[in-house]
mmCIF file of C-alpha atoms in Angstrom:
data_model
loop_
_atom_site.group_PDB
_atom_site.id
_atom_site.type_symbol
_atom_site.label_atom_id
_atom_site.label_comp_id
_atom_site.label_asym_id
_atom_site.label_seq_id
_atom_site.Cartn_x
_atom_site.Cartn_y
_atom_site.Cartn_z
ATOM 1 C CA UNK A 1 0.000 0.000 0.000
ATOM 2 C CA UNK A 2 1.520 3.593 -0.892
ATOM 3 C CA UNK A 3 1.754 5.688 1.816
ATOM 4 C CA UNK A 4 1.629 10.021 1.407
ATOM 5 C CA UNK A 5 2.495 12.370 3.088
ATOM 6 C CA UNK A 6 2.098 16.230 3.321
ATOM 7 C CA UNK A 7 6.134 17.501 2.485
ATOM 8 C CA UNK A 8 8.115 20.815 0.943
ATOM 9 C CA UNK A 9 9.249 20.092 -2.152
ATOM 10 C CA UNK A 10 12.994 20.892 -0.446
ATOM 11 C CA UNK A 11 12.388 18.149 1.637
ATOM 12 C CA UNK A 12 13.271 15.501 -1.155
ATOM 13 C CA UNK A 13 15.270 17.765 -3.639
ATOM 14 C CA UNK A 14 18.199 19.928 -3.568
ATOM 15 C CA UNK A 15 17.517 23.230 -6.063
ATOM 16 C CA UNK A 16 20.832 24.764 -7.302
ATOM 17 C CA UNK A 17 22.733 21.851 -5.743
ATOM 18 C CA UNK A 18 27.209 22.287 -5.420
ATOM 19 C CA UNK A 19 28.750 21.529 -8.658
ATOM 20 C CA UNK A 20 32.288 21.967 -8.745
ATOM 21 C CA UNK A 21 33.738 23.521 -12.687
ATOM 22 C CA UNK A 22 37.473 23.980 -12.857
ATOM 23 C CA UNK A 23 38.159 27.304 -15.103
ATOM 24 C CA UNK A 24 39.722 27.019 -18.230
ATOM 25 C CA UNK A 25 38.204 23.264 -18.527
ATOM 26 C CA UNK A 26 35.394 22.733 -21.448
ATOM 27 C CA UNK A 27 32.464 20.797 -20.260
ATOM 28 C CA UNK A 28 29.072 20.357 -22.139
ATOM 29 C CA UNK A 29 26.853 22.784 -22.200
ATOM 30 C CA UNK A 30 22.672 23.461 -22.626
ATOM 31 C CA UNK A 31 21.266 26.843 -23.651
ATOM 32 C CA UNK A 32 17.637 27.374 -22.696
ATOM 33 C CA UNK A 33 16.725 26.847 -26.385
ATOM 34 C CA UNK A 34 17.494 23.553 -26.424
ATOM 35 C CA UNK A 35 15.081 22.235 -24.094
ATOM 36 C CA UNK A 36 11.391 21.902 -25.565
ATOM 37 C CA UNK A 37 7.979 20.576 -23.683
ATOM 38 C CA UNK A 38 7.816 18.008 -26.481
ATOM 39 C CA UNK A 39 10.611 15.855 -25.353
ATOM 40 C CA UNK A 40 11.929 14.356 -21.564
ATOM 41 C CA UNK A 41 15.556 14.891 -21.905
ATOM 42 C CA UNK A 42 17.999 17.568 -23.278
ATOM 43 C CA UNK A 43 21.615 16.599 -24.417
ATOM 44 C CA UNK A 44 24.307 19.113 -25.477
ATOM 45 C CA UNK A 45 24.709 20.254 -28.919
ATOM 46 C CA UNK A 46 27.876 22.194 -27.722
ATOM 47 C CA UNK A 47 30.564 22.020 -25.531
ATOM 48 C CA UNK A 48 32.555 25.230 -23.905
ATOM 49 C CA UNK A 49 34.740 25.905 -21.567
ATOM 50 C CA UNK A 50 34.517 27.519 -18.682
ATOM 51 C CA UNK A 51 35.665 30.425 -17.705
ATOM 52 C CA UNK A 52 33.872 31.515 -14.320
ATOM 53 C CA UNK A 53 30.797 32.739 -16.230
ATOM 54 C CA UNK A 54 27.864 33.205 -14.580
ATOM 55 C CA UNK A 55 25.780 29.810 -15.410
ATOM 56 C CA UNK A 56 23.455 27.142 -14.035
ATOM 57 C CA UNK A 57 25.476 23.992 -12.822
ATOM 58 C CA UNK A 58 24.151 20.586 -13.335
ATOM 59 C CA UNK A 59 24.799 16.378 -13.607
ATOM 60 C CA UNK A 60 23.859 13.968 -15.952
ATOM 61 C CA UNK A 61 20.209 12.839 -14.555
ATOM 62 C CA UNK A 62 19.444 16.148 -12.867
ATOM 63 C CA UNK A 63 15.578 18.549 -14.136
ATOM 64 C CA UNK A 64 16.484 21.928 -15.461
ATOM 65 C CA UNK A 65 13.622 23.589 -14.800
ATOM 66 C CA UNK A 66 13.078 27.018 -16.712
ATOM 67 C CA UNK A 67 12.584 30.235 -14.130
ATOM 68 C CA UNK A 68 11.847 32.955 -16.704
ATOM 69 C CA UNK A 69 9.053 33.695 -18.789
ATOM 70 C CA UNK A 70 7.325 32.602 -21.193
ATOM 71 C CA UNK A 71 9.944 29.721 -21.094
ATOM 72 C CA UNK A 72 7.912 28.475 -17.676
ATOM 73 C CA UNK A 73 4.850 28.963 -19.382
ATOM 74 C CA UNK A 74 5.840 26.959 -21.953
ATOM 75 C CA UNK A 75 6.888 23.718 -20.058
ATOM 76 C CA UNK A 76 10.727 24.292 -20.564
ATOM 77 C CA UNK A 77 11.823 21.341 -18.086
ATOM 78 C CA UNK A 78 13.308 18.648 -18.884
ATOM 79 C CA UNK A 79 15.696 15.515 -17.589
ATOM 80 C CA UNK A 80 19.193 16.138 -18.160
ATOM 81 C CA UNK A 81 21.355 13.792 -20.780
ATOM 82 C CA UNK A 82 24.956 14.986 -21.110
ATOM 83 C CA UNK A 83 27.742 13.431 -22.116
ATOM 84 C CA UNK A 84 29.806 13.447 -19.190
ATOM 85 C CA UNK A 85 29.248 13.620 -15.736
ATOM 86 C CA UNK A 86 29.125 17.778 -14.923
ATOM 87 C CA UNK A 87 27.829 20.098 -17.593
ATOM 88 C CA UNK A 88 26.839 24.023 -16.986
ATOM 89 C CA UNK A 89 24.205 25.985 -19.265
ATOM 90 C CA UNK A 90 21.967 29.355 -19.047
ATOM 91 C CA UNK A 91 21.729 31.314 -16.385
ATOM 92 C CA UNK A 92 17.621 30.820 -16.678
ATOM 93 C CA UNK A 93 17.522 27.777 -15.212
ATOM 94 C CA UNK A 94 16.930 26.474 -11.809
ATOM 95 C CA UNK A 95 17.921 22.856 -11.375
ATOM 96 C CA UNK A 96 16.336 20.352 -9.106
ATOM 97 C CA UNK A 97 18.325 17.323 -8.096
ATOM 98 C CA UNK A 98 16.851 14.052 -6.349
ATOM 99 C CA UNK A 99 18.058 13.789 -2.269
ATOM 100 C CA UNK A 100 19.458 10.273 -2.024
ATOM 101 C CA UNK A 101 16.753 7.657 -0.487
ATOM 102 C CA UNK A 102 14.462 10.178 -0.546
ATOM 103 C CA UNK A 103 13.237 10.708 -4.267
ATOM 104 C CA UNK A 104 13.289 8.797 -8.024
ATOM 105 C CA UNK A 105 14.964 11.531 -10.206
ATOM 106 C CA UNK A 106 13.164 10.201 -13.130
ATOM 107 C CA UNK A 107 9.499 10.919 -10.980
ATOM 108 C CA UNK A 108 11.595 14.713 -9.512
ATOM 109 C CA UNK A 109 10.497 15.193 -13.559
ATOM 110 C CA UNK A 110 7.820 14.625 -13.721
ATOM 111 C CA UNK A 111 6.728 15.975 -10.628
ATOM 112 C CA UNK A 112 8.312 19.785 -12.063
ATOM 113 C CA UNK A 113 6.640 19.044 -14.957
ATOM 114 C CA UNK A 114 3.370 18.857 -13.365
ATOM 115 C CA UNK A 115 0.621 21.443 -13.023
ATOM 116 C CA UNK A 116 0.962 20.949 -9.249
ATOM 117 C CA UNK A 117 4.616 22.338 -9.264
ATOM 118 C CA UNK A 118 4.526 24.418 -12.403
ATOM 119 C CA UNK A 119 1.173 26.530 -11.929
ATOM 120 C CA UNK A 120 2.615 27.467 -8.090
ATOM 121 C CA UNK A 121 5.879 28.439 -9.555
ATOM 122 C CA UNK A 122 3.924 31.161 -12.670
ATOM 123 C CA UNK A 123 2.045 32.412 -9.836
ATOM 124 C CA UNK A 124 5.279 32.716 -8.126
ATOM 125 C CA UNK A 125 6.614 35.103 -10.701
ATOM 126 C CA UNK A 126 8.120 38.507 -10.081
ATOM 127 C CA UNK A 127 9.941 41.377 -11.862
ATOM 128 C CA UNK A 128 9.727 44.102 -14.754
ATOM 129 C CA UNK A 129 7.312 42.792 -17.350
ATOM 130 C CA UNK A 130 8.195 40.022 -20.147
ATOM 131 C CA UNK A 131 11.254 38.881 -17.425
ATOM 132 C CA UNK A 132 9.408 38.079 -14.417
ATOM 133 C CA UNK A 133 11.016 34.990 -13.009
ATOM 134 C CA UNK A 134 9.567 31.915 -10.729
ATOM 135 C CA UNK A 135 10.642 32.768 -6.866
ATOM 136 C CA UNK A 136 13.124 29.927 -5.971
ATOM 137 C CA UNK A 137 12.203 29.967 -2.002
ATOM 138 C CA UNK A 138 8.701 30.127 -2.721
ATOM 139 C CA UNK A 139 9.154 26.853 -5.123
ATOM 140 C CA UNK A 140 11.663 24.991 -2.160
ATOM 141 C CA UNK A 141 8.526 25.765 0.434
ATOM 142 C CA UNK A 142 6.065 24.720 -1.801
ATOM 143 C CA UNK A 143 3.882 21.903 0.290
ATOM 144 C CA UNK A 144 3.148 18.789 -1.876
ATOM 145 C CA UNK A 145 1.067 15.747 -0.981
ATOM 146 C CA UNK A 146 3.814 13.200 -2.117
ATOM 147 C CA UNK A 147 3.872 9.740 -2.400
ATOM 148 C CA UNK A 148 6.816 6.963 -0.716
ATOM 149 C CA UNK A 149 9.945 6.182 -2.399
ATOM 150 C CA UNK A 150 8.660 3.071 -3.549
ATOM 151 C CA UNK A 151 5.789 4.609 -5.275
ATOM 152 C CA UNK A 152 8.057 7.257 -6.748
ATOM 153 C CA UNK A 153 9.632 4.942 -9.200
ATOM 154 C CA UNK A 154 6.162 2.913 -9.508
ATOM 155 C CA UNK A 155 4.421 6.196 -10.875
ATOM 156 C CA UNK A 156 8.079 6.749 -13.069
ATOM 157 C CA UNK A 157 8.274 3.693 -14.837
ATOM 158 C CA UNK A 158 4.412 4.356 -16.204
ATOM 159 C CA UNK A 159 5.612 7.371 -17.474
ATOM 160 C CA UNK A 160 8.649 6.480 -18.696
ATOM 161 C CA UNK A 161 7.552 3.782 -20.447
ATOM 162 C CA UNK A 162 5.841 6.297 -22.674
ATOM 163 C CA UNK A 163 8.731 8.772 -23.142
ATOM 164 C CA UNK A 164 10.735 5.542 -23.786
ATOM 165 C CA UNK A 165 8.373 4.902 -26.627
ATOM 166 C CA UNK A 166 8.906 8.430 -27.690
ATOM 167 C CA UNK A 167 12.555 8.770 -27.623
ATOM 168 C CA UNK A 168 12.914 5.543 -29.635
ATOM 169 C CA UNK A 169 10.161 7.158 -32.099
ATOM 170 C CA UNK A 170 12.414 10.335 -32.219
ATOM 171 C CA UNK A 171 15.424 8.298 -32.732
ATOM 172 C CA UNK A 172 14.130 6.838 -36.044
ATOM 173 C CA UNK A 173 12.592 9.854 -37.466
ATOM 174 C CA UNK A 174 16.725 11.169 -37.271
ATOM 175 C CA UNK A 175 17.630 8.098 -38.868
ATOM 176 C CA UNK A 176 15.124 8.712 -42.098
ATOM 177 C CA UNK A 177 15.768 11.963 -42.460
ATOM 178 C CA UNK A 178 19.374 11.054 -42.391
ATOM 179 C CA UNK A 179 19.320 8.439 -44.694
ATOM 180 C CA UNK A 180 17.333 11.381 -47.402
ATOM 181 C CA UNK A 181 19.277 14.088 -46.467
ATOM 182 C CA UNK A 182 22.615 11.803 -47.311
ATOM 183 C CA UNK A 183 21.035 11.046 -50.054
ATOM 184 C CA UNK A 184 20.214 14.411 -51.027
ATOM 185 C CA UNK A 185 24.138 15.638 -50.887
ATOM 186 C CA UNK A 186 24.870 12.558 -52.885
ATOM 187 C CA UNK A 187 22.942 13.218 -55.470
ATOM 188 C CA UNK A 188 22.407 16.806 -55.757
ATOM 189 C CA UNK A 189 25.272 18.615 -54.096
ATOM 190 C CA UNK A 190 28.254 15.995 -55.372
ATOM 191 C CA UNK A 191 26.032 15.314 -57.948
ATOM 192 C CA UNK A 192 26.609 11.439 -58.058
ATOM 193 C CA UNK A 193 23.341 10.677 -58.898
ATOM 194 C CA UNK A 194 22.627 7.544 -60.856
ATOM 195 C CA UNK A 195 23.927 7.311 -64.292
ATOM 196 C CA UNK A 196 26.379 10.524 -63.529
ATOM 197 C CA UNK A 197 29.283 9.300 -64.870
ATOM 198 C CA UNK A 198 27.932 9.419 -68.833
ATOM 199 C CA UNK A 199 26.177 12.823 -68.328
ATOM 200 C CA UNK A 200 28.186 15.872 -69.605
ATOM 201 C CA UNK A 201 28.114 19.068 -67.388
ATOM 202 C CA UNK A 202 27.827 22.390 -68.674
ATOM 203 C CA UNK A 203 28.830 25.541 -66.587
ATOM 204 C CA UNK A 204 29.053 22.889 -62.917
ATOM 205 C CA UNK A 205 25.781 21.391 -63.864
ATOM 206 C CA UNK A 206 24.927 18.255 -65.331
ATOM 207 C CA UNK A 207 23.486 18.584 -68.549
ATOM 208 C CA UNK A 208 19.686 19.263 -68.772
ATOM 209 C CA UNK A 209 19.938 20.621 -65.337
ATOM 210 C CA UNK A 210 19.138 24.281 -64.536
ATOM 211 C CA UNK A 211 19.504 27.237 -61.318
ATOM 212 C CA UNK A 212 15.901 28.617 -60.818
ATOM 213 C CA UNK A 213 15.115 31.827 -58.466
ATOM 214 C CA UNK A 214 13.168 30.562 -55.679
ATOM 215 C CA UNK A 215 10.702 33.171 -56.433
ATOM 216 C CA UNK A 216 9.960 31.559 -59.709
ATOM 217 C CA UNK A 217 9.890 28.085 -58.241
ATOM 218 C CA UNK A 218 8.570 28.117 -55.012
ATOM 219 C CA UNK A 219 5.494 29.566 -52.825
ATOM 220 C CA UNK A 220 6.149 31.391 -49.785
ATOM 221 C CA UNK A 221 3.479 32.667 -47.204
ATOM 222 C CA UNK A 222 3.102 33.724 -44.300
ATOM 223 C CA UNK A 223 1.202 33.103 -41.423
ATOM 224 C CA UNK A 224 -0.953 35.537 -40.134
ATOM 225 C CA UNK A 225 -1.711 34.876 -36.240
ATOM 226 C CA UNK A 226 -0.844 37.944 -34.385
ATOM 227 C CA UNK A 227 2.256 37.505 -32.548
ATOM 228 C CA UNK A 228 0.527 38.758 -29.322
ATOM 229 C CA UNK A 229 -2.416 36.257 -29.013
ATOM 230 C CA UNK A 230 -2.062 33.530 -26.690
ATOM 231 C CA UNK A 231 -1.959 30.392 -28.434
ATOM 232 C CA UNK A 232 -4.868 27.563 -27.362
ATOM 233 C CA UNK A 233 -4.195 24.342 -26.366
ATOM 234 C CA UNK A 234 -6.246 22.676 -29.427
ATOM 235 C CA UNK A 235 -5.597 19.880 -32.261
ATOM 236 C CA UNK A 236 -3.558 21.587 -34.520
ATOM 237 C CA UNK A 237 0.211 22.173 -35.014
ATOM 238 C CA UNK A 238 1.010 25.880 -34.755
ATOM 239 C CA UNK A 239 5.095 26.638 -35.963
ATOM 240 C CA UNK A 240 6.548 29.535 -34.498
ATOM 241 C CA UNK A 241 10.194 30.703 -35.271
ATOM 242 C CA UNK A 242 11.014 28.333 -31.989
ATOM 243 C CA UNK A 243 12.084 25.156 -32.286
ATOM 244 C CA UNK A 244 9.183 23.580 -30.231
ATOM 245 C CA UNK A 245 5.142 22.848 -31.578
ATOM 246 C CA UNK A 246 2.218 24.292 -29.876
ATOM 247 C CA UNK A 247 -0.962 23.218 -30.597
ATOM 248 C CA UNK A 248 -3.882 25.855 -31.723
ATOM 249 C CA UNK A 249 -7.842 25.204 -32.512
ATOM 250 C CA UNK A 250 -7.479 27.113 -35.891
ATOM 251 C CA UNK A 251 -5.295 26.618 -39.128
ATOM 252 C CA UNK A 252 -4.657 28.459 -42.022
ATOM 253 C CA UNK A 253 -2.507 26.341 -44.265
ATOM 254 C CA UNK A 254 -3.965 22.150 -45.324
ATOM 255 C CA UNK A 255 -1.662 19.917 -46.978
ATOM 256 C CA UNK A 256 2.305 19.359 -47.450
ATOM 257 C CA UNK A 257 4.586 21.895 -46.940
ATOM 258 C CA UNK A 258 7.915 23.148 -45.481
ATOM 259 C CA UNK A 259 7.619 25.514 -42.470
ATOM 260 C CA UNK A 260 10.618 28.523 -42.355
ATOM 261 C CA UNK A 261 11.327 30.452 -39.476
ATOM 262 C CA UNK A 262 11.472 34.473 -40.292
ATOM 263 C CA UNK A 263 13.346 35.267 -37.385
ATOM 264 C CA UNK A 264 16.357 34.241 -35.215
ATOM 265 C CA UNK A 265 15.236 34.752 -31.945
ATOM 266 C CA UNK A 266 16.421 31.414 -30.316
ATOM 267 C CA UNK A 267 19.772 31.304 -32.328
ATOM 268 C CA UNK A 268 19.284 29.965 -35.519
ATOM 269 C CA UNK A 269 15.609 30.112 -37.877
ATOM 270 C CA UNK A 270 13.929 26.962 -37.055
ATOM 271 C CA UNK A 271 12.399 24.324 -40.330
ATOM 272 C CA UNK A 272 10.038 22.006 -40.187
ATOM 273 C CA UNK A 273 8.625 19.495 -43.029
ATOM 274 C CA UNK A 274 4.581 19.477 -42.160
ATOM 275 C CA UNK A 275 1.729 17.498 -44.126
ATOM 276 C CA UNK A 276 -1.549 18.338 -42.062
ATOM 277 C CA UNK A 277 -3.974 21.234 -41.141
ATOM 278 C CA UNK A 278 -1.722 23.842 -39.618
ATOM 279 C CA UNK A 279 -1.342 27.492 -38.231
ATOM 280 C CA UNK A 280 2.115 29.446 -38.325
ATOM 281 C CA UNK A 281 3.491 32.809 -36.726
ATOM 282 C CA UNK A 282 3.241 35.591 -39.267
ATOM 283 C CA UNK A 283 6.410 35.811 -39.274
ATOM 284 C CA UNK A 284 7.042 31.925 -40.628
ATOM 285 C CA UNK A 285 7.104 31.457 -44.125
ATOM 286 C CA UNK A 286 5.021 28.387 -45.378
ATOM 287 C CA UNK A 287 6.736 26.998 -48.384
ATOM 288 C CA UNK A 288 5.798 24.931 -51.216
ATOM 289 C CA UNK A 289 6.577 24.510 -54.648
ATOM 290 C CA UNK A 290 4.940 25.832 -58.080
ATOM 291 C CA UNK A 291 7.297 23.314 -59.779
ATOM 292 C CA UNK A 292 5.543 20.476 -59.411
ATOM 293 C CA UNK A 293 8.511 18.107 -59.805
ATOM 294 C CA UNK A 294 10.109 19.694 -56.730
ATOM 295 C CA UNK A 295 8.969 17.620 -53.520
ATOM 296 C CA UNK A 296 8.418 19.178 -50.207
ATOM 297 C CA UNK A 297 11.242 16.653 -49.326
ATOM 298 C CA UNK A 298 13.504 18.109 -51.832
ATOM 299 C CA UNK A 299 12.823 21.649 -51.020
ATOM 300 C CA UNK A 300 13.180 20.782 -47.441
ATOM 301 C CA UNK A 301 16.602 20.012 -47.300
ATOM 302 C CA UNK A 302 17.477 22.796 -50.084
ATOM 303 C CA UNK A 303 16.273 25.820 -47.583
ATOM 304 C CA UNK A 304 18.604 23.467 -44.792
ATOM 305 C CA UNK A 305 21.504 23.677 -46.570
ATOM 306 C CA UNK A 306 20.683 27.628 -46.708
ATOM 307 C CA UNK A 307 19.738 27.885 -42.998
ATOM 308 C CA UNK A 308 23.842 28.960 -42.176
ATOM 309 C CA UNK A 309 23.567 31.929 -44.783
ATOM 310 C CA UNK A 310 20.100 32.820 -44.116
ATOM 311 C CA UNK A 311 21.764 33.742 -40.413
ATOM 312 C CA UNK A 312 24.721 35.523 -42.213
ATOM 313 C CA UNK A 313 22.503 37.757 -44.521
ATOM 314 C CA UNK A 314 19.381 38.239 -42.357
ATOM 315 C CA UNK A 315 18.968 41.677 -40.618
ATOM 316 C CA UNK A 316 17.721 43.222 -37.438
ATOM 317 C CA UNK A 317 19.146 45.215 -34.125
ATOM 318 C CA UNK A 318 18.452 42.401 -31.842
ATOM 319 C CA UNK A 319 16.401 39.928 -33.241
ATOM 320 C CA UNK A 320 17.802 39.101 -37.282
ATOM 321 C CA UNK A 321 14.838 38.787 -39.817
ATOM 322 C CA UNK A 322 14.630 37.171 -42.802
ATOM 323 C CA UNK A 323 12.940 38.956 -45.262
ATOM 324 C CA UNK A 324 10.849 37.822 -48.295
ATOM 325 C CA UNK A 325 13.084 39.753 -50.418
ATOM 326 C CA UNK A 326 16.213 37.685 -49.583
ATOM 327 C CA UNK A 327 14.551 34.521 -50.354
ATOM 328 C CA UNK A 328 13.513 35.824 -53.650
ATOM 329 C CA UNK A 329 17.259 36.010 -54.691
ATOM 330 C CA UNK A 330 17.902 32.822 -53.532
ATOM 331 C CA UNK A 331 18.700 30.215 -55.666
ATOM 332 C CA UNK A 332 17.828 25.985 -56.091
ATOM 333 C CA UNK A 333 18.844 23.846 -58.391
ATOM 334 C CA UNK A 334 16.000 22.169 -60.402
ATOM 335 C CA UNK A 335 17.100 18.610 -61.181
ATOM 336 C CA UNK A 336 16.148 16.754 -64.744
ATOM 337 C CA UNK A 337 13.028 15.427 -64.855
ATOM 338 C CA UNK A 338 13.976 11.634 -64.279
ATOM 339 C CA UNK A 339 16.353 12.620 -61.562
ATOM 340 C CA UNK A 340 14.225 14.148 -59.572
ATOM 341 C CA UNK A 341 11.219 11.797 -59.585
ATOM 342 C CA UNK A 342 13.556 9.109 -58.623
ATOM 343 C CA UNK A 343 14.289 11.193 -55.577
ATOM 344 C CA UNK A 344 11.056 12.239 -54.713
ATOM 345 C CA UNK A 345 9.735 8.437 -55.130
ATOM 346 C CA UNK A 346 12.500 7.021 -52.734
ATOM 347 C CA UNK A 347 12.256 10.247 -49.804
ATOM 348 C CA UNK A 348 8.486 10.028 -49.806
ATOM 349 C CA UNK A 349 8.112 6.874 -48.054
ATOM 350 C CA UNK A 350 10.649 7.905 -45.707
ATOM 351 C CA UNK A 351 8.662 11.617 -44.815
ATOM 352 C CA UNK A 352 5.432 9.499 -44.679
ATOM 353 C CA UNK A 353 7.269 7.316 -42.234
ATOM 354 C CA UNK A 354 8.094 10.556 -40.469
ATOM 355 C CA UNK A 355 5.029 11.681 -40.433
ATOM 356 C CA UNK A 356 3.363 8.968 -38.959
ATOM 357 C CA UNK A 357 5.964 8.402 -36.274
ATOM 358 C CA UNK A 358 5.336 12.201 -35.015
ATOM 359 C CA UNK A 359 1.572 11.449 -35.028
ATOM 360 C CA UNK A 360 1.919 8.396 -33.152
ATOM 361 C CA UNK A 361 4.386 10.269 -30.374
ATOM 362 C CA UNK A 362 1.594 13.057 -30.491
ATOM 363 C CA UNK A 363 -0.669 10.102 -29.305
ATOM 364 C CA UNK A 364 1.436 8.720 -26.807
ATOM 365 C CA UNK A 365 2.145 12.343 -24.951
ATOM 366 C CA UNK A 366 -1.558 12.705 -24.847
ATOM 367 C CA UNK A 367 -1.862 9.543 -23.138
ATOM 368 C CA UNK A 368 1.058 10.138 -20.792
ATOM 369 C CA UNK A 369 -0.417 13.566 -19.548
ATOM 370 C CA UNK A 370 -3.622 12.326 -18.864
ATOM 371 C CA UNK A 371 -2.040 10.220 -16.317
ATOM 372 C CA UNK A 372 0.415 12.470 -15.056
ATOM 373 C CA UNK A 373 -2.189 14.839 -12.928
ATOM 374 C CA UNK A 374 -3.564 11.425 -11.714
ATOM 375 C CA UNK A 375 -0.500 9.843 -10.694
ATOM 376 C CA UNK A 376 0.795 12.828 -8.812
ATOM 377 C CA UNK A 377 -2.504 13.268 -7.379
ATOM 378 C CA UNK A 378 -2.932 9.862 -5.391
ATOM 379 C CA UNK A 379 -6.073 9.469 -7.544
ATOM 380 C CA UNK A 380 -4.822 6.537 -9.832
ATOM 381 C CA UNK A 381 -3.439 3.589 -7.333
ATOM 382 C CA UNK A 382 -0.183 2.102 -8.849
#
C-alpha cells in the first residue's frame, strides 16, 4: 500500500545543488533553447569551456527547470542527458536534483513538470514585465502531498515507459531523415546521382539541369496569427520561429509543406517538413513549390543547406529577420526530370514514415499527460 504524506518540495530535492567547474576546462553545455515541452531529456549540442561565467550547474540525470518567462509557461523542463558527468548551461535555469533515499529523479520530472509544481511556480513570478522569473524559495517551500519512495519509481516507470516509446520514435525519425538528407548531398550537391558518370556538365551542372530563383519556383506565405495572441491548447500544429510545436484550434494552411522560421530569436531560424492542417506565426514562411517536380522533401533540405547563410545575410538590431526579399534572390537547383522523380519516389516513403511516427508520439504524450495529474494526485493507485 503507498503511503503520502504532506512535504516541501525541499524536503526531497536539492535546487541549485554544489557543482564543482574547474576554469579554463570545457564541459558540455545546454542553452535554454534547447530544451522543448515536447521531449523528456535535453543533451548538449555544444561544448565550452569555462571560464567563471555566470551559469546554471548541473549532472547527468538532474531537471532543469526554466525560471523565466514565457519559457515556464511553456513547459521548458526537462531531464538532463549529457555526455559526461558535470555540464553548466543558461543562467535561466533552476535545477532540481533528487536527495538520495528520498526521491526517483526520473518521478523529480515529472513531478516539475506537473501542473501541481509548475502553476505554483507562474504564480510565483516577479519582476519588470516580459522577465518576471519563478521565486526559488517560494518553489523549495512549496507543500506537496507526495507519495513513498517506492511509489516514486512505480508512478516513473508508467511514465517512462511512454517517453521511452517516444525517444525511440524520435530516434528513427533522425535516422530517415538522415538516410534522405545523405542522399540528397549525394545526389544533388556531389552530384553522383545515378547514371552521372555518362552525363556531360555544362557551366558545374549536369546537362539538362538548370539554377531557378526561388521566387519563380517556389510559394512562400506567411502566417498571419498575431504575434501577441495567446496560443490555445487545441488539435492543430502551430510553428513559431522556436524550435518547439504548440498546438492551436485554428489553421490556415492544409496539406504538405515546409515551415521557415522568419526570425532568429532562439539562435538559428527553425524548419520544419509538415503534411496536415496547420497554423504558423506571421512571421514563418510556409513553403511549397509551383514546380511540381520539386517535392516538399527536396525543397526541405534545399532551404537546410541555406539555414547557415540565411543567419549571415538576415537583418535586425536584436532579433535578425529574414525577409521575403532575400529569399527571392535565392537560388535551387532544379534537377532533370527523371532525376528528380527518382528522388522524390524514394524520400516520400521515408517523410510518410516521419510523419506517422510524429503522429503516433503526439498520441502517446496525450496519453502520458492524462495520467500524469492522476498519478501525482494519489487518484490513480499504482
Amino acid at each position: 500500500m503507498s503511503k503520502w504524506e504532506e512535504k516541501r518540495l525541499e524536503d526531497i530535492i536539492d535546487v541549485n545543488p554544489s557543482v564543482k567547474l574547474t576554469k579554463g576546462i570545457s564541459y558540455p553545455f545546454i542553452d535554454i533553447d534547447k530544451v522543448s515541452s515536447a521531449y523528456r531529456s535535453v543533451t548538449n549540442e555544444e561544448v565550452k569551456t569555462y571560464d567563471g561565467q555566470s551559469s546554471s550547474k548541473f549532472c547527468d540525470g538532474d531537471t532543469v527547470f526554466s525560471r523565466i518567462t514565457p519559457c515556464l509557461e511553456n513547459r521548458k523542463i526537462a531531464k538532463v542527458s549529457i555526455d559526461g558527468d558535470v555540464a553548466f548551461g543558461s543562467t535561466e535555469f533552476y535545477v532540481f536534483r533528487a536527495k538520495e533515499k528520498k526521491a526517483d529523479a526520473r518521478f523529480i520530472y515529472y513531478l516539475a513538470s506537473s501542473d501541481i509544481v509548475v502553476l505554483p511556480a507562474i504564480n510565483s513570478m516577479t519582476g519588470a514585465s516580459g522577465r518576471q522569473r519563478a521565486d526559488k524559495r517560494f518553489i523549495k517551500r512549496l507543500k506537496l502531498n507526495l507519495p513513498d519512495f517506492r511509489t516514486q519509481e512505480r508512478i516513473a516507470d508508467i511514465l517512462s515507459a511512454y517517453d521511452d516509446l517516444i525517444e525511440a520514435n524520435n530516434r528513427r525519425i533522425k535516422l530517415l531523415e538522415q538516410i534522405a538528407q545523405e542522399l540528397y548531398q549525394e545526389w544533388f550537391v556531389r552530384f553522383r546521382f545515378p547514371g552521372y558518370e555518362g552525363v556531360k556538365f555544362i557551366n558545374g551542372l549536369p546537362k539538362g539541369w538548370r539554377y531557378g530563383k526561388f521566387k519563380n519556383e517556389l510559394n512562400y506565405i506567411t502566417g498571419k496569427l498575431d504575434s501577441n495572441a495567446a496560443v490555445p491548447d487545441g488539435e492543430y500544429c502551430f510553428y513559431t520561429c522556436a524550435k518547439t510545436v504548440y498546438k492551436t484550434n485554428s489553421f490556415c494552411f492544409d496539406g504538405e509543406c515546409v515551415l521557415l522560421g522568419g526570425n532568429n530569436a532562439t539562435g538559428d531560424f527553425s524548419l520544419f517538413y509538415a503534411n496536415e492542417k496547420l497554423d504558423a506565426y506571421q512571421r514563418t514562411y510556409i513553403v511549397t513549390p509551383q514546380n511540381t517536380l520539386l517535392s516538399c522533401a527536396y525543397i526541405y533540405f534545399v532551404l537546410k543547406d541555406y539555414l547557415l547563410q540565411f543567419k549571415t545575410a538576415s537583418i535586425g538590431a536584436t532579433t535578425k529577420f529574414l525577409t521575403k526579399g532575400m529569399l527571392d534572390k535565392a537560388k535551387i537547383v532544379v534537377p532533370d526530370k527523371q532525376i528528380i522523380l527518382q528522388y522524390n519516389r524514394v524520400t516520400k516513403n521515408m517523410f510518410e514514415q516521419i510523419v506517422s511516427l510524429k503522429k503516433g508520439n503526439e498520441n502517446l504524450a496525450v496519453q502520458r499527460d492524462m495520467l500524469l495529474p492522476r498519478l501525482m494526485s494519489g487518484k490513480l493507485e499504482v
